[in-house]
Each structure stands twice: as C-alpha cells, then as structure tokens.
C-alpha cells in the first residue's frame, strides 16, 4: 500500500474510533489503540508500513516532551517540590522496585526487570488528566495528588531515557551493533546515536571529548534559549505571519532533535530541556499552540501503530494469563499508591481516587518499550505481551473510575482541601490586548495583588512587560487555542481590550460562546460599539474615551473659573445623564440599528442634557442645581 | 498663633456669608486658608498633606454653614481620614496636643432657636458637642463657636458687614495671641470676645 493510501486508512480509523471511545468514556488514547487494533490485527488492511510510520510518528513523543517542558516553569516546580519529590518520587521509585522484583521472580534478567519496573511505574497522563478534568475532580485533594504524581512521572522519563542505555551496555555485549529485530525496531526519534547509521564526526572524538561536547551542547541550549531564541522569535513575530511562526517553532524542535541525534543523546531530552528553558518566556503560549496540533496528530498516529502492532493471536492464546497479569500490575500499583496516599494525608474518597485513578500503565510505556528494544534491553518476547498488558490496564481504567464514582466515593468522606498545593498556574484574570487601555487595567489589578495573564501581539511591548515581571504572552488573542492555553476556562474575569474594533467584537463573541462561565468586560470604541459588544456577550462594555473626556471637561470648567466642586458636580451630572441616554437608546438600536427613531430618541436626549446644563443658579430644583440649596428666604419655620 | 482656616462649603458660588468670610480671612496676613471642597472635589483626601497642615499650625478654625446640626459632608470626611490614631489621638498620637480649635458657623435659624427654651432646645455649643468631644480626645483646646444666626436674611438685614468685621478682628486676635483662651473655652459663644465684638454688643 502506498503511503497516501495508508495514511488515509489510518485517518479513517482514527476519525471513527476516537470520538466513539471518548463518548464511551474510554479516552482518546484507547480510541487510537482500538483504531490500530481494528485496521491491523483484526481487518488486516495495514501491514508492513506500520513500522515506518511508527518511526515517523515517534516524533510526536519528542514534541510531547517539548510541550511538557514548556509547562514546567522552574518557579512552579519549586513551589511543588515537596509534593513532587515526596509523593511523586516515592511512587515512581517504590513501584519500579516492586515491579522489577516481580519480574525477577518471573525469571526475567535483572536489567530487563529494572527497565520493566521503570516503564510500568508510569501512569497514563493523557487518560487520567482528561478524566479528572471531565469529572471535575481536579480541585479535590485526590486530584491534586494525582497531578503531582503525573508531573513527577513526566519528568522521570528524562532520567529513564538516560538510564536505559546504561542497562543496555551491561545487558548486551556489543550493544553498539543495534537490535533492530524486535517488532518495534529502534525508534528514529529516540535513537541512541551510537547504534545507528554511519559514524559521525562526533563518534570519532575520544570519550572525554564527547562528554565535554555533550555538556557544551546542553549548556548551549540553555544559554541560547535565554539569549538568542527570544530575539529570533521576536524578529519572526514582527513579521506577523502566523505560519512562519509555526514554521519557526517546528524548526526549533526538529533542529534540536537533529542536534541531539548527532551527538548521540536523546532528542526527547533535548527538546524537553529547550521547553523548560522557554517555559517562562513570553512566547510560551504561542509555541504551545503551534506545536500542540502536530504533537496530537503524530502521537495519535503513534498509538494507532502500537494498536496495529498488537499481537492478537497472543491474546487469544493466553487470555487468562494476560488479563491476570494486567490485574496483578494494577493491584500492585494501586497498593503502592494507597500506602503513599495514606502517608500523605489522603483519606476516604480522595485516597480511592488517587489509588485507582493512577493504577494503569501509561502511553509512555509504548515509547519506552520501543526505546528499550532499540537499546537491546527488552526483546520481542517480553515487549509483545507487555504491550498487550499495558493496553489492557488502560482499557480497565474507565471501569475503575466508574467503580470509584458509583460505589466508593458515595460511601467515603472527603479529606480537607489543602490550599497549599496551588497548581493552577493560569491567572484568574486574563487581559487581551495591552495597549493604552489594557495597560492601565492590568497595572491596577497587578498592583492590587492579582494574578493577571496578558496576551498581545506586539512582541516589543510583551518583552518589555515580561522584563519587569508581568506574565505577558505573545500571540493573537483572537485565536481560540491561545485563549485556551492562557487558561480561560478557570479565569474569573476576561478583559477584552483590543484596539481593533471588529476583532474586539469577534473576540468577545467567541469567548462568550466558548466560556459561558467567564465574566467578560470589554473596551468599546463608541456608544454603538457598546451595544455591539453587549450583543456579542460582554457583561460590561465601557467607552474607552468617555471617562477621560469627562475629566477633561471638568478640568476645562475649573480652568475657566468654576469652583472645582461645581465642575465635579457638572461632570457627574453629565455622566449619569449620558449613561441614561445609553440605556434609553439601547432598545431602539437593538431593534433597528441607527434608524430614524434612534436618531430622534438621541436628539431628545441631548435636548434634555442641554437644558440641564444651562439651568442657572435661580432655577433651583433641577438635578444639578438641587444640591445644598438653603431653605427659601422667607421660611418662617426657621 | 499660626492660624489655619478650613472652609467647608459645597456651593461657595451661592454662599452669601461663608464665601465672603473666607475671602476676608484670605485678606489677613499670616492666616492660612484652605477651601476643602475646592481642593478635594471628588472627596479624595490627601491625608498626609492635611496632617502636615495641621501640624504646622497652632489654631485650626472650621468655617462652615450648619447643615443638619452638623458640618457639610467633606468636613466629616476630613475628620474621619485625617484624625488618625497614632497621629491625633491614642497612646502615641500627640500631634494636636494643646492646639486651639473652634467652629465658625452660620445658621439658617434665628438665635432664639438656639436656646434651651427655643425651637432647638439647646445652645449651639451644646449641639456641636461631637466637635468638642473630638477636640477633647485629640487633646486640643476647644473654644466656644463663633456664630451667625439667621444667616439666610443677614445680607438683607445688613448684619453681614458687622459679622465680617468681628470675624476679622477675631482672626487677628488669634494670630496675635491676644485672645483670652481660658475665657473663650468657658463661654457659650465667641461672639463679643474681641474689641470689635464688644463694641457691637454694646451697641445692641
Ligand atoms: C443641606 C442644608 C442643611 C441645613 N441645615 C440647617 C440646620 O440644621 N440648622 C440651621 O439653622 N440651618 C440649616 N441650613 C441653613 C444653612 O445653615 C444656611 O443656608 C447657611 O448657613 C447660609 O450660609 P451661606 O450663605 O454661606 O451658604 C441648612 C442648609 C442646607 C442647604
């Protein structure tokens, strides 16, 4: 089958299976696996090219680690250090050791046992985070604990990738020859440079020089991330061409992957590092939004190929053994989690959520299996059944969540919510557009101690702002994905302050539709724009020039001799009258826009205002003159 | 004494007595005059500046019309914000110790109304008790009020000129330290305390 046709088959399978799986509560990862299972072992429409496609798709993993890195701001990690090292670290270590011990008992070599332990200690970030989010369990103590553990696991992949080759060197004499014979082959993306292709210039260096070169390159990535990448991205951003920015983001990730391959390090490690370095830059959300779709597609493709590679015969030949293995693995993982959860103060429903939710093995297992195969640590005879076992544990996860929800949670009590684990990095206020208007709003909120996330498409402003400590991100605020990664779901308030009138309305419309929970305040150009924005869903629309002009009018009156308090009162009268006019004309505008009736109504209002303003000191009891009027001169009651 | 006059009047453009009294005070050398509503039209008090001001003076005079047996709102705001604990009162609040203060008030009602037998059932000084107590708490020396009654008809009845004259001599006496403070604290009213005032009283 040629590549295009194969691609088509994959896409068809994914498009059918993934939405179905999601609807059934199985999550997208399982959807992809099932799609692969159907087109591969079941229907047999795909075959040999699976391996090629898998090599290509593995690049999704590299991208995923870049994104994981982007999410990991050093400051946030530092804040969560106790949870990460304690809860997460002990979960990974404890589970890995126990699984390795079990594998030893089954007669697996110690190196392979250790590798299996590490690989299976990981849980499925994709499945668990998605499920917790869907069920609204993220803010519970159990949900927060789960998040910490998943985060630790994501980070733990990096040392695992570094450790595996060491195990290989010990396990297989002459590991350098490569072991391309397992069904999975050696993943191109995770290639351990020594094993593949022609020796590079790098390989000819003596060992010590190689070590130095590696350190230099890692240092180089960090330094370049801090110094060079920013101006480069800024230069590109100034061109205001969306696709070129995307191209630059891809270029960065692919470039680093190539460089790492060249020196024989894991590309995933390199891009992860680059991600961390860029995680507190103002381009973070833009990079995230650009890479995300590629990662999603490639990773999906990768999972399909895993599904397609599943040995169905094997499952049929020993269903009891494999299901038993899957259940055993989950019991072991849940046991460790239960003990840790108890130690870390989780009780009742939270402890159950924490233990059962993370009991499955994760998608990283597929990646690491491939890597371990490439490095010659695990053979096909282990990987094939274990791939099945991992998939089975994932398949069982939705059932465990149902068990939790229907049986365990209703009977158990919740542990007290701890405020300390503040993981929601997204600001509770999002301001789009940091021009003349957005700037003032943001400054005011920030000086009053609020977290504000700022989005703008002017790279220079954004850079200046982040230099003085604002959380400002580059990007077009009208793009849905950027709004999403800026954390609009959890935002208390969204302030739309774009300069461009049409874009502003569009933005408000989109946010009101997509995030009905969020309160929207919008900057309006003029009174008609106020109505437009209100119709688009803004809860409050303010004319940007109004208050400033009012103040100037007041100052003008003072300058020509009015008492300041009199001028102030006049501006207040003007304001409230104008607001009334705005309210009074709304209906007419909504019905027919700027029609004759609207204009008539407008004229009537300005006439009243004129009369109000012209009333002099002897026309006492109108609105602006009423205040502080002494009783009439002849009043006998005094 | 370094003397400070605060005018609290929301409508000086329409004032028949307080505005001329303020102008008169401004005409006297050595008297500091502050138009509160002019400086804080939106009620955003600059507390530090006000505290500085009263620190730098020995006598603080509040010039205002009587509004609902009290002072116009901005002067109340001034009290609430400027007379802070630790500054004006409390264990470490000694900034105002010994300073002289009084209300220079204009009242719409006639003098007879401000007697125990009259419509208001009490002297003006009694009705201004909150200001006296405030001054006491701040360890200031509170003097009897300087008042003009029937203020709404004062111009028509030609009483404004003599009141202005007495006001001027009162401020000068304060400035020059010639006012009998002990007697001024004990009296019901400051009217008639100065030479000009005494002459006026005699004429009646
Ligand atoms: C809001 C308001 C409240 C007043 N309350 C009183 C009062 O309680 N007792 C009184 O004698 N006069 C009262 N008056 C009359 C004022 O004291 C009088 O108009 C003022 O002293 C005149 O001085 P001016 O011409 O400088 O404004 C009140 C007047 C206003 C406008």
mmCIF file of N, CA and C in Angstrom, chain A residues 554 563-566 568 572 617 620 624-631 633-635 637-638, chain B residues 9-14 16 35 37-43 67 108-110 152-153 156:
data_model
loop_
_atom_site.group_PDB
_atom_site.id
_atom_site.type_symbol
_atom_site.label_atom_id
_atom_site.label_comp_id
_atom_site.label_asym_id
_atom_site.label_seq_id
_atom_site.Cartn_x
_atom_site.Cartn_y
_atom_site.Cartn_z
ATOM 1 N N UNK A 554 -14.316 68.506 32.948
ATOM 2 C CA UNK A 554 -14.351 69.047 34.309
ATOM 3 C C UNK A 554 -13.181 70.012 34.516
ATOM 4 N N UNK A 563 -15.846 76.772 40.380
ATOM 5 C CA UNK A 563 -15.322 76.125 41.575
ATOM 6 C C UNK A 563 -15.154 74.638 41.261
ATOM 7 N N UNK A 564 -14.021 74.025 41.690
ATOM 8 C CA UNK A 564 -13.754 72.625 41.330
ATOM 9 C C UNK A 564 -14.894 71.680 41.683
ATOM 10 N N UNK A 565 -15.537 71.946 42.834
ATOM 11 C CA UNK A 565 -16.591 71.026 43.233
ATOM 12 C C UNK A 565 -17.817 71.181 42.338
ATOM 13 N N UNK A 566 -17.991 72.391 41.853
ATOM 14 C CA UNK A 566 -19.095 72.658 40.927
ATOM 15 C C UNK A 566 -18.824 71.937 39.604
ATOM 16 N N UNK A 568 -16.966 69.360 39.239
ATOM 17 C CA UNK A 568 -17.095 67.928 39.509
ATOM 18 C C UNK A 568 -18.568 67.514 39.461
ATOM 19 N N UNK A 572 -20.419 64.883 36.968
ATOM 20 C CA UNK A 572 -21.225 63.748 37.449
ATOM 21 C C UNK A 572 -22.603 63.764 36.806
ATOM 22 N N UNK A 617 -28.359 79.450 38.559
ATOM 23 C CA UNK A 617 -28.482 79.297 39.999
ATOM 24 C C UNK A 617 -29.882 79.599 40.530
ATOM 25 N N UNK A 620 -33.873 76.693 40.748
ATOM 26 C CA UNK A 620 -33.311 75.788 41.731
ATOM 27 C C UNK A 620 -33.513 74.305 41.478
ATOM 28 N N UNK A 624 -28.885 69.279 38.662
ATOM 29 C CA UNK A 624 -27.551 69.694 39.064
ATOM 30 C C UNK A 624 -27.603 70.878 40.022
ATOM 31 N N UNK A 625 -28.752 71.551 40.102
ATOM 32 C CA UNK A 625 -28.843 72.723 40.967
ATOM 33 C C UNK A 625 -29.446 72.391 42.318
ATOM 34 N N UNK A 626 -30.012 71.210 42.436
ATOM 35 C CA UNK A 626 -30.752 70.889 43.636
ATOM 36 C C UNK A 626 -29.874 70.845 44.876
ATOM 37 N N UNK A 627 -28.653 70.384 44.703
ATOM 38 C CA UNK A 627 -27.813 70.120 45.856
ATOM 39 C C UNK A 627 -27.521 71.339 46.710
ATOM 40 N N UNK A 628 -27.606 71.172 48.009
ATOM 41 C CA UNK A 628 -27.190 72.174 49.000
ATOM 42 C C UNK A 628 -27.907 73.513 48.834
ATOM 43 N N UNK A 629 -29.187 73.437 48.495
ATOM 44 C CA UNK A 629 -29.956 74.670 48.385
ATOM 45 C C UNK A 629 -30.527 75.030 49.759
ATOM 46 N N UNK A 630 -30.247 76.224 50.243
ATOM 47 C CA UNK A 630 -30.799 76.604 51.545
ATOM 48 C C UNK A 630 -32.305 76.803 51.438
ATOM 49 N N UNK A 631 -32.969 76.780 52.569
ATOM 50 C CA UNK A 631 -34.422 76.997 52.535
ATOM 51 C C UNK A 631 -34.727 78.404 52.006
ATOM 52 N N UNK A 633 -35.865 82.204 51.542
ATOM 53 C CA UNK A 633 -35.548 83.287 52.480
ATOM 54 C C UNK A 633 -36.640 83.552 53.504
ATOM 55 N N UNK A 634 -37.918 83.441 53.066
ATOM 56 C CA UNK A 634 -38.982 83.844 53.983
ATOM 57 C C UNK A 634 -39.524 82.720 54.841
ATOM 58 N N UNK A 635 -38.839 81.567 54.867
ATOM 59 C CA UNK A 635 -39.407 80.422 55.573
ATOM 60 C C UNK A 635 -39.492 80.686 57.069
ATOM 61 N N UNK A 637 -40.410 78.723 59.425
ATOM 62 C CA UNK A 637 -40.117 77.616 60.332
ATOM 63 C C UNK A 637 -38.690 77.690 60.880
ATOM 64 N N UNK A 638 -37.876 78.591 60.314
ATOM 65 C CA UNK A 638 -36.500 78.674 60.777
ATOM 66 C C UNK A 638 -36.321 79.766 61.810
ATOM 67 N N UNK B 9 -17.685 74.302 52.323
ATOM 68 C CA UNK B 9 -18.954 74.743 51.743
ATOM 69 C C UNK B 9 -19.066 74.177 50.335
ATOM 70 N N UNK B 10 -20.096 73.339 50.094
ATOM 71 C CA UNK B 10 -20.202 72.695 48.775
ATOM 72 C C UNK B 10 -20.606 73.661 47.665
ATOM 73 N N UNK B 11 -21.213 74.785 48.010
ATOM 74 C CA UNK B 11 -21.644 75.719 46.961
ATOM 75 C C UNK B 11 -21.169 77.135 47.238
ATOM 76 N N UNK B 12 -19.874 77.366 47.220
ATOM 77 C CA UNK B 12 -19.380 78.719 47.521
ATOM 78 C C UNK B 12 -19.909 79.740 46.521
ATOM 79 N N UNK B 13 -20.243 79.293 45.318
ATOM 80 C CA UNK B 13 -20.767 80.231 44.313
ATOM 81 C C UNK B 13 -22.095 80.831 44.750
ATOM 82 N N UNK B 14 -22.794 80.153 45.651
ATOM 83 C CA UNK B 14 -24.109 80.597 46.043
ATOM 84 C C UNK B 14 -24.145 81.050 47.508
ATOM 85 N N UNK B 16 -23.755 83.276 50.723
ATOM 86 C CA UNK B 16 -23.856 84.725 50.990
ATOM 87 C C UNK B 16 -22.988 85.138 52.164
ATOM 88 N N UNK B 35 -9.705 75.905 51.040
ATOM 89 C CA UNK B 35 -11.065 75.618 50.591
ATOM 90 C C UNK B 35 -11.165 74.108 50.370
ATOM 91 N N UNK B 37 -13.634 71.911 49.704
ATOM 92 C CA UNK B 37 -14.330 71.410 48.512
ATOM 93 C C UNK B 37 -13.582 71.782 47.238
ATOM 94 N N UNK B 38 -12.840 72.880 47.283
ATOM 95 C CA UNK B 38 -12.050 73.267 46.110
ATOM 96 C C UNK B 38 -10.875 72.339 45.905
ATOM 97 N N UNK B 39 -10.304 71.868 47.012
ATOM 98 C CA UNK B 39 -9.128 71.005 46.873
ATOM 99 C C UNK B 39 -9.483 69.552 46.645
ATOM 100 N N UNK B 40 -10.602 69.144 47.201
ATOM 101 C CA UNK B 40 -10.967 67.729 47.077
ATOM 102 C C UNK B 40 -12.358 67.571 46.486
ATOM 103 N N UNK B 41 -12.551 68.038 45.267
ATOM 104 C CA UNK B 41 -13.900 67.996 44.694
ATOM 105 C C UNK B 41 -14.438 66.574 44.571
ATOM 106 N N UNK B 42 -13.532 65.583 44.448
ATOM 107 C CA UNK B 42 -14.066 64.220 44.345
ATOM 108 C C UNK B 42 -13.866 63.451 45.640
ATOM 109 N N UNK B 43 -13.635 64.171 46.736
ATOM 110 C CA UNK B 43 -13.529 63.557 48.067
ATOM 111 C C UNK B 43 -12.300 62.666 48.247
ATOM 112 N N UNK B 67 -25.249 72.459 58.658
ATOM 113 C CA UNK B 67 -26.075 71.574 57.832
ATOM 114 C C UNK B 67 -26.580 70.458 58.714
ATOM 115 N N UNK B 108 -29.036 78.919 59.582
ATOM 116 C CA UNK B 108 -30.212 79.488 58.942
ATOM 117 C C UNK B 108 -31.211 80.003 59.972
ATOM 118 N N UNK B 109 -31.351 79.289 61.078
ATOM 119 C CA UNK B 109 -32.354 79.655 62.074
ATOM 120 C C UNK B 109 -31.890 80.848 62.911
ATOM 121 N N UNK B 110 -32.849 81.491 63.541
ATOM 122 C CA UNK B 110 -32.550 82.671 64.346
ATOM 123 C C UNK B 110 -31.908 82.286 65.670
ATOM 124 N N UNK B 152 -29.597 83.324 56.451
ATOM 125 C CA UNK B 152 -30.279 83.499 55.180
ATOM 126 C C UNK B 152 -30.794 84.920 54.958
ATOM 127 N N UNK B 153 -30.994 85.674 56.040
ATOM 128 C CA UNK B 153 -31.504 87.044 55.885
ATOM 129 C C UNK B 153 -30.483 88.090 56.317
ATOM 130 N N UNK B 156 -29.827 90.916 53.687
ATOM 131 C CA UNK B 156 -30.979 91.802 53.559
ATOM 132 C C UNK B 156 -31.102 92.710 54.777
#
